[in-house]
Amino acid sequence: MDLTLTAEQQLLEDSARRFLEERWQPSRVRELESSSHGHDPQLWAQVAALGWPGLVLPEEHGGAGRGMLELAVVAEQLGRAAASCPLLASTTLVALPLSWAGTGQAHAWLAALAGGRAVGALAHLEPGGGGDEWRRPAMSLERGGGGWRLSGAKELVAYAAVADVLLVSAALDIETRALVALERGRPGVGVRRQHALGGDPLYRVDLDVAVGGDDVVTADAAEQLLSRALDHAAVAGCAYAAGLARRALELSVRHAQERRQFGRPIGAFQAVAHRCADMEADVEAMRLLALQAAWALDHVGAPALEVGAAKAYTNEALRRVFGHAHQIHGALGFSMEHDLQLFTRRAKAVELSWGSVDRHRERVAQAMGL
């Protein structure tokens, strides 16, 4: 495969970078982190005007009908700006699985999600689950009183407070799982802000709500849809991480050029220069693996090898890149006044999401027949 960006993809990358450099300065990132919802409706409206929420959705549902490679290009630039917005979570974890489900209830939301008029949030992780996205949900969807009832709690739900639709995973029985689409404003749905290391604002969602048959998106393919969605989210996260790492390298090189010791810039010392060289190798490898995995999601029937390789490498490379960055910056990089910590905290959040190194290494090994 040729991972060189086409002229159209390069234009998308350039326009995304310009937009984010103008609108998502570090000062704005800090303001959003301290705001009540961590979300700026005006900025989101501008993102929607660019067509990014519908980039990978089918044209018949108001999307652009492009591929994951294009979304990865945008995700990388979001990471380079440390931008936090619902785009990646809403697209990969809600809009795409709704489009794959092919039901009337799913399609009812797609036009609004594609146009950015609605935001989606996946409510899947549960208290006591250890943050394992592949763990089967314990929350049950129970029949009673002439209908269905969904009760229990989900946690670490990104953008739940501003979401219009919640896609909730639940158990029908010991073998069968379901996905349920609920309006966040429905009676019996409550959200509470949780502490987040960095990046997307996270919430606990408490549910005690009546569910109609039309709310059930799927009751026979939920696990397959969830697994596929998590792979797409992981790849988008890898591209986002490559952008985070690229900016950490840029900050480190600038600091190495400006900071002087013993009468010369610290970048003139081999120990510092070689750290930057190692960072460049890791950043470029992260980017290429993310683009390869994005391509594979659209063109390979079972892309476990490509997705697993990208996420496993990204998790370890993030530690190396940001370890070098903080060594170069010294104590300055740990101060909240410095921009580096914005990227470090988001990098750790990506590392802790969508599967560990061991999980993805095992997937790669199995894909190779081991």
mmCIF file with all atom_site columns, C-alpha atoms in Angstrom, residues 140-151 171-173 210-213:
data_model
loop_
_atom_site.group_PDB
_atom_site.id
_atom_site.type_symbol
_atom_site.label_atom_id
_atom_site.label_alt_id
_atom_site.label_comp_id
_atom_site.label_asym_id
_atom_site.label_entity_id
_atom_site.label_seq_id
_atom_site.pdbx_PDB_ins_code
_atom_site.Cartn_x
_atom_site.Cartn_y
_atom_site.Cartn_z
_atom_site.occupancy
_atom_site.B_iso_or_equiv
_atom_site.pdbx_formal_charge
_atom_site.auth_seq_id
_atom_site.auth_comp_id
_atom_site.auth_asym_id
_atom_site.auth_atom_id
_atom_site.pdbx_PDB_model_num
ATOM 1  C CA . SER A 1 140 ? -29.008 -5.897  32.054 1.00 0.00 ? 140 SER A CA 1
ATOM 2  C CA . LEU A 1 141 ? -31.856 -5.055  29.739 1.00 0.00 ? 141 LEU A CA 1
ATOM 3  C CA . GLU A 1 142 ? -34.822 -6.691  31.431 1.00 0.00 ? 142 GLU A CA 1
ATOM 4  C CA . ARG A 1 143 ? -38.345 -7.263  30.211 1.00 0.00 ? 143 ARG A CA 1
ATOM 5  C CA . GLY A 1 144 ? -41.172 -6.329  32.539 1.00 0.00 ? 144 GLY A CA 1
ATOM 6  C CA . GLY A 1 145 ? -44.360 -4.319  32.790 1.00 0.00 ? 145 GLY A CA 1
ATOM 7  C CA . GLY A 1 146 ? -45.144 -4.615  29.109 1.00 0.00 ? 146 GLY A CA 1
ATOM 8  C CA . GLY A 1 147 ? -41.740 -3.334  27.975 1.00 0.00 ? 147 GLY A CA 1
ATOM 9  C CA . TRP A 1 148 ? -38.032 -3.234  28.716 1.00 0.00 ? 148 TRP A CA 1
ATOM 10 C CA . ARG A 1 149 ? -36.108 -1.572  31.511 1.00 0.00 ? 149 ARG A CA 1
ATOM 11 C CA . LEU A 1 150 ? -32.473 -0.552  31.616 1.00 0.00 ? 150 LEU A CA 1
ATOM 12 C CA . SER A 1 151 ? -30.959 0.104   35.024 1.00 0.00 ? 151 SER A CA 1
ATOM 13 C CA . ALA A 1 171 ? -26.873 -7.833  28.547 1.00 0.00 ? 171 ALA A CA 1
ATOM 14 C CA . LEU A 1 172 ? -30.099 -9.485  27.402 1.00 0.00 ? 172 LEU A CA 1
ATOM 15 C CA . ASP A 1 173 ? -29.054 -12.807 28.903 1.00 0.00 ? 173 ASP A CA 1
ATOM 16 C CA . ALA A 1 210 ? -37.964 2.420   30.352 1.00 0.00 ? 210 ALA A CA 1
ATOM 17 C CA . VAL A 1 211 ? -36.852 1.237   26.931 1.00 0.00 ? 211 VAL A CA 1
ATOM 18 C CA . GLY A 1 212 ? -39.062 0.692   23.927 1.00 0.00 ? 212 GLY A CA 1
ATOM 19 C CA . GLY A 1 213 ? -38.438 -1.863  21.231 1.00 0.00 ? 213 GLY A CA 1
#
